[in-house]
Every structure is written in structure tokens, then in C-alpha cells.
PDB file of C-alpha atoms in Angstrom:
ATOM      1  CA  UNK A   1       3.454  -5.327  12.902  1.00  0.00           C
ATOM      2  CA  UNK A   2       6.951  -7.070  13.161  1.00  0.00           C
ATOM      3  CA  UNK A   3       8.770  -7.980   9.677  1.00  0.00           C
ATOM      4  CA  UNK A   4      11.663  -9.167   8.045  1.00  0.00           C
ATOM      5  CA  UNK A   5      13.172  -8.437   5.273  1.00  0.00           C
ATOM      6  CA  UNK A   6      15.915 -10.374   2.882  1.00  0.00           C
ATOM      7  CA  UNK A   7      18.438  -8.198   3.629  1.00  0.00           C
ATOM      8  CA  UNK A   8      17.872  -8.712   7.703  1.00  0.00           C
ATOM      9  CA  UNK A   9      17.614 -12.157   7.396  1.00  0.00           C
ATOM     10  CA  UNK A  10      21.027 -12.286   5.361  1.00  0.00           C
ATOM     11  CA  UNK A  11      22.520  -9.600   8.277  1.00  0.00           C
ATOM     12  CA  UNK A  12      21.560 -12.559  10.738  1.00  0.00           C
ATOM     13  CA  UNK A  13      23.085 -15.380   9.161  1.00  0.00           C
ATOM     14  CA  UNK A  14      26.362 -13.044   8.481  1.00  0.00           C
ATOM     15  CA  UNK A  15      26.326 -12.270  12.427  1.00  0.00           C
ATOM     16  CA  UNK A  16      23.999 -11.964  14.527  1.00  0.00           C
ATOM     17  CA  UNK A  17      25.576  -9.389  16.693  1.00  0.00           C
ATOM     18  CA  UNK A  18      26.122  -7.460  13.146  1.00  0.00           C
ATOM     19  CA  UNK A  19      22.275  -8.025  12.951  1.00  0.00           C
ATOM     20  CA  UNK A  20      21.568  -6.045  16.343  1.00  0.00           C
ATOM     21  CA  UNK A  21      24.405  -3.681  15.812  1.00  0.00           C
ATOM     22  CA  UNK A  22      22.828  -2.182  12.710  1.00  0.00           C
ATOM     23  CA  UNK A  23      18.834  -3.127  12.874  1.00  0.00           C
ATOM     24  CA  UNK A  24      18.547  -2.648  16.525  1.00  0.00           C
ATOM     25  CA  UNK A  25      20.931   0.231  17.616  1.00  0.00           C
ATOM     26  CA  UNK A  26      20.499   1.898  14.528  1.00  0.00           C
ATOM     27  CA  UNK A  27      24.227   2.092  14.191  1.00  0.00           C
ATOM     28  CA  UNK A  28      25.377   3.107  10.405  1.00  0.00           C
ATOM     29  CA  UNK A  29      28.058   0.437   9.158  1.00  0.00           C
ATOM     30  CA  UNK A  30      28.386   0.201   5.103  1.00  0.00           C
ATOM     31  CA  UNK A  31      26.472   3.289   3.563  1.00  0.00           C
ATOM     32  CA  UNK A  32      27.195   2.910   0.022  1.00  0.00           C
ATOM     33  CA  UNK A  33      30.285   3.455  -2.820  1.00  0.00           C
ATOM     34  CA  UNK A  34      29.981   4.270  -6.558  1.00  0.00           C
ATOM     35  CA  UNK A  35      28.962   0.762  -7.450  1.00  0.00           C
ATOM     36  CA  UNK A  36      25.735   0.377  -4.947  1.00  0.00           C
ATOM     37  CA  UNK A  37      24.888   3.877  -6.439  1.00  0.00           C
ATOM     38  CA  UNK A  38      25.490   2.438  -9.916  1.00  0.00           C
ATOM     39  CA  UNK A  39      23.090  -0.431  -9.293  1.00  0.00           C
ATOM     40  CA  UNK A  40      20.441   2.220  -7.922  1.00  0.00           C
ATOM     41  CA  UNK A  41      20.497   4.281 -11.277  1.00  0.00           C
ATOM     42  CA  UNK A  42      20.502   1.677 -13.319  1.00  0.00           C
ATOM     43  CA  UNK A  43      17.751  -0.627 -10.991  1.00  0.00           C
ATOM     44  CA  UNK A  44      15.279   2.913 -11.177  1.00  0.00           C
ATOM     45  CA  UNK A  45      16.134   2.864 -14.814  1.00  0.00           C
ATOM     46  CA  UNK A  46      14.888  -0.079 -15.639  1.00  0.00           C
ATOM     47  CA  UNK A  47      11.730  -0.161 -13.636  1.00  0.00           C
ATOM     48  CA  UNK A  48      11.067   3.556 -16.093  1.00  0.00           C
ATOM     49  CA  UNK A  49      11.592   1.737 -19.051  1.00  0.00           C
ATOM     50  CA  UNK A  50       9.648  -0.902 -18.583  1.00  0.00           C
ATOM     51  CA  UNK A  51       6.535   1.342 -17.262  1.00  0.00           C
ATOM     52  CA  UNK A  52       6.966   4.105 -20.367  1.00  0.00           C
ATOM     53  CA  UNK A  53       7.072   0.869 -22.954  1.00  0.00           C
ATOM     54  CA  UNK A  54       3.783  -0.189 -20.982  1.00  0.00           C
ATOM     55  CA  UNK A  55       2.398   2.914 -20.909  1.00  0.00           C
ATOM     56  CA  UNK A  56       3.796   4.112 -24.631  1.00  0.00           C
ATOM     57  CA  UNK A  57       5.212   7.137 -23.229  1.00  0.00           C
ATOM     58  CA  UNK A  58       8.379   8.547 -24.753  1.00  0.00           C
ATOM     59  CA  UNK A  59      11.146   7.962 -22.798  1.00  0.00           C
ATOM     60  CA  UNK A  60      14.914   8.799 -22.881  1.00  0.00           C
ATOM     61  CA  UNK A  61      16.238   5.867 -20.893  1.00  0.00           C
ATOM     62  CA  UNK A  62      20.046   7.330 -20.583  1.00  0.00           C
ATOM     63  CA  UNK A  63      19.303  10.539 -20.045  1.00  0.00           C
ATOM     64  CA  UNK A  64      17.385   9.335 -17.100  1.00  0.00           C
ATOM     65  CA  UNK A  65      20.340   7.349 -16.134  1.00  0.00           C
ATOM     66  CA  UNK A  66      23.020  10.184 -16.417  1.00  0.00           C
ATOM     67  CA  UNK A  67      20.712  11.875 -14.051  1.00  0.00           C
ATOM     68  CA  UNK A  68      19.974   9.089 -11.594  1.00  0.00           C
ATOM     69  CA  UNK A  69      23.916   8.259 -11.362  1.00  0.00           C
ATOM     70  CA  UNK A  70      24.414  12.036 -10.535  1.00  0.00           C
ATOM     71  CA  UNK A  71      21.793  12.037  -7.868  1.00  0.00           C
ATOM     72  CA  UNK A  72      23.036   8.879  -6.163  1.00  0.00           C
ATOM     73  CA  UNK A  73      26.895   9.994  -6.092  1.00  0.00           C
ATOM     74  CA  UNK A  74      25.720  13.483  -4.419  1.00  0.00           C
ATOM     75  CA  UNK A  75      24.180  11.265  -1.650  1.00  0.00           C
ATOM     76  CA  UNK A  76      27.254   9.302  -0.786  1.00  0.00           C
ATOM     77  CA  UNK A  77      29.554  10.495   2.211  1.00  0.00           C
ATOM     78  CA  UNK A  78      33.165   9.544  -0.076  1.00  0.00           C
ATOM     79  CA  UNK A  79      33.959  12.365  -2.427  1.00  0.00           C
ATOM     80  CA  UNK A  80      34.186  10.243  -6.029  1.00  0.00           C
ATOM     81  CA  UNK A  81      36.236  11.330  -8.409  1.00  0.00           C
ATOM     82  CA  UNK A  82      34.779  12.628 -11.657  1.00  0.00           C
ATOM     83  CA  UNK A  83      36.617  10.554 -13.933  1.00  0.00           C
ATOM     84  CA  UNK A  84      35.106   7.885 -12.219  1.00  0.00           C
ATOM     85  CA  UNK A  85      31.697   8.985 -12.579  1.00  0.00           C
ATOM     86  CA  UNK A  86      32.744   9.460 -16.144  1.00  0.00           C
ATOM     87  CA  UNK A  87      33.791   6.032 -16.608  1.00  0.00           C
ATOM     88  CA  UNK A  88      30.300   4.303 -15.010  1.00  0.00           C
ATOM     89  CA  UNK A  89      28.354   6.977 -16.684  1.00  0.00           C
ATOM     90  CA  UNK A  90      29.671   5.554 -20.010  1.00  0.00           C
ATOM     91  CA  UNK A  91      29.350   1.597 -18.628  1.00  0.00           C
ATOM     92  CA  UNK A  92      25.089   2.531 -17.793  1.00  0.00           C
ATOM     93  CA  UNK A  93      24.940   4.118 -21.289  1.00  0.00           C
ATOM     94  CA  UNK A  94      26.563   1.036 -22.951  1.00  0.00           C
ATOM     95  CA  UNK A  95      24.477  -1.661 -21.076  1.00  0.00           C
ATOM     96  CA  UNK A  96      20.908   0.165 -21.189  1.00  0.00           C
ATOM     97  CA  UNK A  97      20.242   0.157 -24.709  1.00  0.00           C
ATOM     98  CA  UNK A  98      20.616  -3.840 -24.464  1.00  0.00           C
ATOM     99  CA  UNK A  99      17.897  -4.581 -21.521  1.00  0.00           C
ATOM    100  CA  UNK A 100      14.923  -4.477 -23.214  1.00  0.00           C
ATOM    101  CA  UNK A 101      15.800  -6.605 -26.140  1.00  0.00           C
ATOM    102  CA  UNK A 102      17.386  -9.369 -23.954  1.00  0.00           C
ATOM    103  CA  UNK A 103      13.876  -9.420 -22.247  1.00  0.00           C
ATOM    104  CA  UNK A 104      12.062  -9.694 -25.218  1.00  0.00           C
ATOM    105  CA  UNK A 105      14.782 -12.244 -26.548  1.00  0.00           C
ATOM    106  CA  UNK A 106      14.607 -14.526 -23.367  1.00  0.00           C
ATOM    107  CA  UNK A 107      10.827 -14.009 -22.699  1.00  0.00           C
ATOM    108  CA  UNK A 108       9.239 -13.726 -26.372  1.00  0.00           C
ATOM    109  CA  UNK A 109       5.950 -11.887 -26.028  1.00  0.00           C
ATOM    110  CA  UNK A 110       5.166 -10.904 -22.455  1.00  0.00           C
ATOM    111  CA  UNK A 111       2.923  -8.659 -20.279  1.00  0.00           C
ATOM    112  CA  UNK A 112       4.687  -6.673 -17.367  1.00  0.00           C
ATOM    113  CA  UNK A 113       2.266  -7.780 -14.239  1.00  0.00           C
ATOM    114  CA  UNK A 114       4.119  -5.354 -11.846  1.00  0.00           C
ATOM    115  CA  UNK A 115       7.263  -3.256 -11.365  1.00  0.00           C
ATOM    116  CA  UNK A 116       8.609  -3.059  -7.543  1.00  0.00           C
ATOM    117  CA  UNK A 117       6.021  -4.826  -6.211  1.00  0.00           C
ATOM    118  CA  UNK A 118       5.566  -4.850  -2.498  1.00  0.00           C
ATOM    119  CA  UNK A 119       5.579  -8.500  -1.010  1.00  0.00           C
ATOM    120  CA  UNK A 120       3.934  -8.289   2.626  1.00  0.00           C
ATOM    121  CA  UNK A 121       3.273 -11.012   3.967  1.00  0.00           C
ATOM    122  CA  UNK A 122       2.457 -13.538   7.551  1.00  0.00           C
ATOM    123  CA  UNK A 123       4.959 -15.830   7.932  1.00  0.00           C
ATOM    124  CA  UNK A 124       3.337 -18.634   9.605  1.00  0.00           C
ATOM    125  CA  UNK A 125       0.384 -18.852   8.205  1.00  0.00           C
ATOM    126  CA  UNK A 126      -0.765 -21.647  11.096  1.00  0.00           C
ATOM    127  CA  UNK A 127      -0.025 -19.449  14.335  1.00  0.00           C
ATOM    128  CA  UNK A 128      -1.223 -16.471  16.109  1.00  0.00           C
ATOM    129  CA  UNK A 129       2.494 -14.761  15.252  1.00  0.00           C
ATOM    130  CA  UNK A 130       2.312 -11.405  13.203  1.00  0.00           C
ATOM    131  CA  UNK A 131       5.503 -11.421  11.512  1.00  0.00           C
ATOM    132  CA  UNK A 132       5.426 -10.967   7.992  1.00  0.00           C
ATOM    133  CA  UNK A 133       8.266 -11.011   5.509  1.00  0.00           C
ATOM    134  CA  UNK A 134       8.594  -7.760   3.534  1.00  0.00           C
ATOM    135  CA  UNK A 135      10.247  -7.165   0.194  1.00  0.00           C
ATOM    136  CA  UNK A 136       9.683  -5.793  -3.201  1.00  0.00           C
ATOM    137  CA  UNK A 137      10.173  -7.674  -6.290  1.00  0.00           C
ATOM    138  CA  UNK A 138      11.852  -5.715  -9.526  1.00  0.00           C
ATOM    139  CA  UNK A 139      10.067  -6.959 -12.605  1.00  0.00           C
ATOM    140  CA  UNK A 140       7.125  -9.549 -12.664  1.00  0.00           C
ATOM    141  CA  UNK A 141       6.050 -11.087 -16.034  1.00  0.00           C
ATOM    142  CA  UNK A 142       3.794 -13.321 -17.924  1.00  0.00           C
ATOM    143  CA  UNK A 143       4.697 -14.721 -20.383  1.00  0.00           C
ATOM    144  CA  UNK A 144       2.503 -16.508 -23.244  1.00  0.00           C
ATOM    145  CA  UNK A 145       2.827 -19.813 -22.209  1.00  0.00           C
ATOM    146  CA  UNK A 146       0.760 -19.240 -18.804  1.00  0.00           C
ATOM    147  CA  UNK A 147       3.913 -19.055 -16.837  1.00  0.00           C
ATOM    148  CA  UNK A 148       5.106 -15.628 -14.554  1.00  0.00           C
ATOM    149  CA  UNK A 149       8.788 -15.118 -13.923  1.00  0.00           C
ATOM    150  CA  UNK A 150      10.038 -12.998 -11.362  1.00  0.00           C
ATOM    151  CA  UNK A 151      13.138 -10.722 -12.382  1.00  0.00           C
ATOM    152  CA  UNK A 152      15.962  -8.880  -9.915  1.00  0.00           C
ATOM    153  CA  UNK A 153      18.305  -6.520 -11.618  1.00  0.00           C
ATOM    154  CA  UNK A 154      21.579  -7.600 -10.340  1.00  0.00           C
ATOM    155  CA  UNK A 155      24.551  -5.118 -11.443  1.00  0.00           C
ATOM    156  CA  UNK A 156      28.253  -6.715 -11.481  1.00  0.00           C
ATOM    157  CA  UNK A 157      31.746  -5.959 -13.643  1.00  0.00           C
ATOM    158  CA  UNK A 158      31.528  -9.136 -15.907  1.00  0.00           C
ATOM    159  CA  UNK A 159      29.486 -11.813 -14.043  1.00  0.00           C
ATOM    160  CA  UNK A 160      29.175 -14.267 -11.582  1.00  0.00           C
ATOM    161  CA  UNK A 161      31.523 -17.371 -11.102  1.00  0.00           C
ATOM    162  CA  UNK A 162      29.645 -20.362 -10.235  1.00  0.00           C
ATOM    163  CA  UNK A 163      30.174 -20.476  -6.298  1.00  0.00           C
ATOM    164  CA  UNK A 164      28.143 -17.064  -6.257  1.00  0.00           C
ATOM    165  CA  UNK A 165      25.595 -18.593  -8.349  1.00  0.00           C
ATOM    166  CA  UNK A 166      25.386 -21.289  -6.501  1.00  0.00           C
ATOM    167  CA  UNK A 167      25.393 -19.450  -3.247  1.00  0.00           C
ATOM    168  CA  UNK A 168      22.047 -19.974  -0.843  1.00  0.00           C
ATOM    169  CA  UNK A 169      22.287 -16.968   0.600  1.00  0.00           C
ATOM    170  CA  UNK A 170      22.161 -15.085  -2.611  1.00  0.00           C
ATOM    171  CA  UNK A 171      19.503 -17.421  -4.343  1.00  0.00           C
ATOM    172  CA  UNK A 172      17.245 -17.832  -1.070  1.00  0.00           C
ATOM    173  CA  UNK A 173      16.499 -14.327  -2.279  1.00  0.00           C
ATOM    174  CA  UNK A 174      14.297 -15.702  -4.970  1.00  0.00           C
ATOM    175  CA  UNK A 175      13.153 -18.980  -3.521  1.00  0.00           C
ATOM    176  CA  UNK A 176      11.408 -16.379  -0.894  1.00  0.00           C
ATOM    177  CA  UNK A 177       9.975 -14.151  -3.663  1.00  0.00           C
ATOM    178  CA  UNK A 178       8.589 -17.049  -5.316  1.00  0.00           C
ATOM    179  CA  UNK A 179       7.019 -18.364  -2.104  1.00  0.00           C
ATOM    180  CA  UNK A 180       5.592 -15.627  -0.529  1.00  0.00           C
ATOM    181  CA  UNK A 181       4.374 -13.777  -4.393  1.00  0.00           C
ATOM    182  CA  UNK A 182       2.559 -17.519  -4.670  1.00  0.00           C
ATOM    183  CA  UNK A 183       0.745 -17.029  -1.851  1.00  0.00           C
ATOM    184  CA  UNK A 184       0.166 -13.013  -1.806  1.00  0.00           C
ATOM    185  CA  UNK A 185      -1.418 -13.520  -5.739  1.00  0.00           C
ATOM    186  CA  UNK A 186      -2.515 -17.233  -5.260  1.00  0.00           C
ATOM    187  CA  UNK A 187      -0.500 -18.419  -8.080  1.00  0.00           C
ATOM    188  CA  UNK A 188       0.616 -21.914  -7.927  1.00  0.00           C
ATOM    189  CA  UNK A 189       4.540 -22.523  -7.328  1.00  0.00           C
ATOM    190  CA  UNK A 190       5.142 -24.035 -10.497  1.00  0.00           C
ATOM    191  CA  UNK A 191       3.511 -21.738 -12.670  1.00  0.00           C
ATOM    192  CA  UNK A 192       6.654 -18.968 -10.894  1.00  0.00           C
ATOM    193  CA  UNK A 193       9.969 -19.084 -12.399  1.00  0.00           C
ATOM    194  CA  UNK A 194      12.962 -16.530 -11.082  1.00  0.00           C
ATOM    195  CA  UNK A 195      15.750 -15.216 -12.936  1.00  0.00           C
ATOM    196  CA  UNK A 196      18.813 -12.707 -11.879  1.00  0.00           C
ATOM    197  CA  UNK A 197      18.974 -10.585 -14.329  1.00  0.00           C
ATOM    198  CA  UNK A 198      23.071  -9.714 -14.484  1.00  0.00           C
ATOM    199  CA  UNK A 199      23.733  -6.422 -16.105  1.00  0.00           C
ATOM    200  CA  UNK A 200      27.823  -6.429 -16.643  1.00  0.00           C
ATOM    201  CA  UNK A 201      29.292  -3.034 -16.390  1.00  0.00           C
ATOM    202  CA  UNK A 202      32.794  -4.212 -18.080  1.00  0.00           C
ATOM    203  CA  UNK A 203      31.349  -7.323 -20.045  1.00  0.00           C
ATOM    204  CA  UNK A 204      32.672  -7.478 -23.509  1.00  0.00           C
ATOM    205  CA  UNK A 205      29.340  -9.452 -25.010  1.00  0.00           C
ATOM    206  CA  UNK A 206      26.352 -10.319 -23.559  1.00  0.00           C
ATOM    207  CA  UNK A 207      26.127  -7.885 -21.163  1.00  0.00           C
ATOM    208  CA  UNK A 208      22.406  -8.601 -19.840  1.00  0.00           C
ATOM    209  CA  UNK A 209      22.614 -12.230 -18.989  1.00  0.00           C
ATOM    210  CA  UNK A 210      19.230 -13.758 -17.315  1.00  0.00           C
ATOM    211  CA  UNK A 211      19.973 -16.399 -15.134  1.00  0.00           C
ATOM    212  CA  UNK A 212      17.441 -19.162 -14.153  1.00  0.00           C
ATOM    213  CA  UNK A 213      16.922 -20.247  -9.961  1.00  0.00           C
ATOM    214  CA  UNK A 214      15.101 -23.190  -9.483  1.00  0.00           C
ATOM    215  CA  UNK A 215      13.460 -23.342  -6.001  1.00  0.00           C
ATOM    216  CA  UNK A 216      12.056 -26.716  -5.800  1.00  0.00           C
ATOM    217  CA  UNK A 217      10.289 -28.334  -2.479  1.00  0.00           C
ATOM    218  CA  UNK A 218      13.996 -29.169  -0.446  1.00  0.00           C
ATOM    219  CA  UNK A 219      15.122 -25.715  -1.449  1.00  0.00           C
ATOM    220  CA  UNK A 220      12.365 -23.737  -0.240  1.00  0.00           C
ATOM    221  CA  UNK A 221      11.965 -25.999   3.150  1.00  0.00           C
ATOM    222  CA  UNK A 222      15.881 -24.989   3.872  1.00  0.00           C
ATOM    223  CA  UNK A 223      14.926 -21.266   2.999  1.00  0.00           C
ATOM    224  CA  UNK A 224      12.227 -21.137   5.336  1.00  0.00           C
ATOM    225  CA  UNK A 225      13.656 -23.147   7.914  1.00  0.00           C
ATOM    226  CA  UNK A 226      16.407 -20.215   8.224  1.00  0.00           C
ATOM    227  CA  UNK A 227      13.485 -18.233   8.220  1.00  0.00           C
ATOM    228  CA  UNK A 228      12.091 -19.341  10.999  1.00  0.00           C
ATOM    229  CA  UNK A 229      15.505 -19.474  12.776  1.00  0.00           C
ATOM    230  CA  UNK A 230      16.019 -15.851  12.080  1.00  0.00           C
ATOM    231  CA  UNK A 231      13.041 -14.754  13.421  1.00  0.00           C
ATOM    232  CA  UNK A 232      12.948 -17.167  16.145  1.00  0.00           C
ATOM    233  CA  UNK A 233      16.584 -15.986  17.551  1.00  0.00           C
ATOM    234  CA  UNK A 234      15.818 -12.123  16.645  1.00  0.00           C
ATOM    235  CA  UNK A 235      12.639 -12.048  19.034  1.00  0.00           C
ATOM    236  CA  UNK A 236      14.698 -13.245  21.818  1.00  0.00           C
ATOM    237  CA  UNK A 237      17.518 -10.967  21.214  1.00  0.00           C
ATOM    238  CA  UNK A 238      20.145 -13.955  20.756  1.00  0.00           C
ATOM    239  CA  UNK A 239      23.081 -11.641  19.339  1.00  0.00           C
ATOM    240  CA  UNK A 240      25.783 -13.704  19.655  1.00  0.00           C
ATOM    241  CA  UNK A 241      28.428 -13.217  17.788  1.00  0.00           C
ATOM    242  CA  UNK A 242      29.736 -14.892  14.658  1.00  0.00           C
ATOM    243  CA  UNK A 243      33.577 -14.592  14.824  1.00  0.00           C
ATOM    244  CA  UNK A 244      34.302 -16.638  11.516  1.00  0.00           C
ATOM    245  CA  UNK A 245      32.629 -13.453  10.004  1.00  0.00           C
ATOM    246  CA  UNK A 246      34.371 -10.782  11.704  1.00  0.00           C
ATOM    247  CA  UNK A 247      37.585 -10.342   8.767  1.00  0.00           C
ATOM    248  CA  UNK A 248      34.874  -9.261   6.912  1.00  0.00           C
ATOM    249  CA  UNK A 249      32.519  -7.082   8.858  1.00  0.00           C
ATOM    250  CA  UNK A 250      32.697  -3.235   8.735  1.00  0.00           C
ATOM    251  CA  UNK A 251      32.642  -2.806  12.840  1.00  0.00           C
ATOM    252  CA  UNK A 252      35.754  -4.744  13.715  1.00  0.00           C
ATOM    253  CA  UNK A 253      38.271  -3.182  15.719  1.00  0.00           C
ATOM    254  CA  UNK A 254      35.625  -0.126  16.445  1.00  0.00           C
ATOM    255  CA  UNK A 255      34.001   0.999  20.219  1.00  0.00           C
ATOM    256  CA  UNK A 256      31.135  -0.914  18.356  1.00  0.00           C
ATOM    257  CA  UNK A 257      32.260  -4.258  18.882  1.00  0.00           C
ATOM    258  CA  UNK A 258      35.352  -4.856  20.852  1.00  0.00           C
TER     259      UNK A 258
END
């Protein structure tokens, strides 16, 4: 069964001949630095501590860290330097011990619904096309009140300026979580809220920072609508390509795209 993901449908609206060059030849572009492998440690992190406080098991959140971070690096093809892994070791250690109290801060009393859940769902729910939309959501929450917020751990240095926050193609992220969780559980729209949650590696203060998305009715149409277009453009194999994108794009000047 065909799917998309967030991550194609972002690859699509970057370029679509980036899209095909990566999803459809299989061709290896970006494959990670120190600070994807950062977010990875500290994303599995915080998915254990949640599920040991759940569970009441005893857990030694930055020991599991230290170890994750380790893993990660070893995977990378760049040789990183140990002070370096020194230096993020010691940002994860600083920022962990503050995640589960800013939770309980912003949400009060809660019940964890689901850690990495899998969203799988059809598209169209009005047509005979199997495409479904496929992505896992970090943390999902209840909170006393009646409402469930959906959570994505979102590493950074010290934040994000407002054009990032601000951005559609980061927040259409959430406005398809909320959407497509709705319909997977049956849980009406407004009773979903999202949140980024930004852990800061070099923030001073406040170093988890929830941020609030709102995804109402003209959001979510716009978010589909690319969507569709995405999928629409991908089944036809319409790769052309996005030159106002190619200063930025990890293929230029290769065999891979002259």
C-alpha cells in the first residue's frame, strides 16, 4: 500500500526532483551530523522516561543518554571529534533533568495515552485511492480537563525565531498529526491540541520551552491541499525541478543532478 510520510511531503515541496532523487533512486544525500544524532538520543530518551515514570520502573535517564549519544555518533560516516561529543554529552545531561517537570508544569496532572505512536492512515477517505499518510507521533497526552495534546521533541541551540515558528512547512507537521490522530482514534479536532516541545542545547533558562500550534479549519484545508498535490504529482512522476532551491540542496554540482 502506497504512503507518505511528513518528511516526503516536505522533500516535494523543497524539490521535486530532490524528492525522486532520494525516495525513488534511493540515492543517499544528507545522512546525519552530531546534532541529528543529538536529537535521536535525546528524542529515545524521552520516550524511556516517560514509559519507566508510567510503568514505575527505575530509570537512569542520563546514563541512557550518554549511551544513546555514543551509539548514534558510531553510526555517522564524519569522524567527530571527542571534545565535541564531550561538549553535547554535557548539553543532554543539563537539559534532561528539566523535561519532565516542564511537562508536569505546562500540563498539570496528565495520563501518557501513547509514546511513538504509529499514525497510518487513507488519505481520501471518499475514493477508491490507497494512499495513506504514515507517521509516528512522540508523546500523546490527556490531560484533566478532557483535552489530548500531541507533543514532538524538537532539539535546537537556544530556540526558534519567529519566521521558523511561523513556518508552514514546519507546523503542517502538526496540523497533519492532529488530523489524521482525530480520525485514526475518533477524537474530535478540538478536543487535540499540538505543541513543539523545544529542548535548547545552549539555552541559558528555560531550556524545555512547549510551544502551542493552532491548526484551525483554513490551516488544515492548506495542509491537505499540499497533500493532495504531493501525492497527486508523485504518482505521475512530475520531478521537475525547483531551481530557487538548488543553493541549498546537497546534490548540486554532483553527476546526480547536472
Amino acid at each position: 500500500m502506497p504512503h507518505i510520510s511528513f518528511s516526503a511531503i516536505k522533500d516535494w515541496k523543497f524539490c521535486p526532483y530532490y524528492h525522486k532523487l532520494t525516495r525513488v533512486d534511493k540515492i543517499k544525500g544528507f545522512e546525519g551530523n552530531i546534532y541529528t544524532a543529538f536529537g535521536k538520543a535525546i528524542h529515545d530518551t524521552c520516550e524511556s522516561m516517560l514509559l519507566s515514570r508510567q510503568l514505575k520502573k527505575n530509570f537512569k535517564p542520563e546514563e541512557y543518554f550518554k549511551k544513546a549519544l555514543i551509539n548514534e555518533t558510531k553510526q555517522l560516516k564524519e569522524e567527530i571529534e571527542e571534545s565535541m561529543i564531550s561538549d553535547f554529552t554535557n548539553q543532554g545531561v543539563g537539559i534532561i533533568p528539566e523535561i519532565l517537570p516542564a511537562l508536569d508544569e505546562e500540563f498539570g496532572n496528565y495520563t501518557l495515552v501513547s509514546s511513538e505512536e504509529e499514525i497510518h492512515e487513507k488519505l481520501f477517505m471518499d475514493t477508491d485511492d490507497d494512499y495513506t499518510f504514515k507517521g509516528y507521533v512522540d508523546c500523546f497526552i490527556k490531560t484533566e480537563d478532557g483535552k489530548y495534546h500531541v507533543i514532538d521533541w524538537k532539539t535546537c541551540s537556544w530556540g526558534w525565531d519567529m519566521r521558523k515558528r511561523t513556518d508552514p512547512m514546519v507546523t503542517y507537521q502538526l496540523t497533519y498529526y492532529k488530523h489524521f490522530l482525530s480520525e485514526k482514534r475518533g477524537i474530535p479536532k478540538e478536543n487535540i491540541e499540538t505543541h513543539f516541545a523545544l529542548l535548547k542545547r545552549t539555552g541559558k533558562k528555560d531550556r524545555v520551552e512547549f510551544y502551542r500550534v493552532t491548526s484551525g479549519e483554513k490551516k488544515t484545508t492548506n495542509a491537505l491541499k499540499l497533500l493532495e498535490q504531493s501525492v497527486y504529482n508523485i504518482d505521475r512522476k512530475n520531478y521537475v525541478k525547483n531551481r530557487l532551491s538548488c543553493g541549498r540542496c546537497d546534490f548540486k554540482g554532483t553527476e546526480h543532478c547536472p
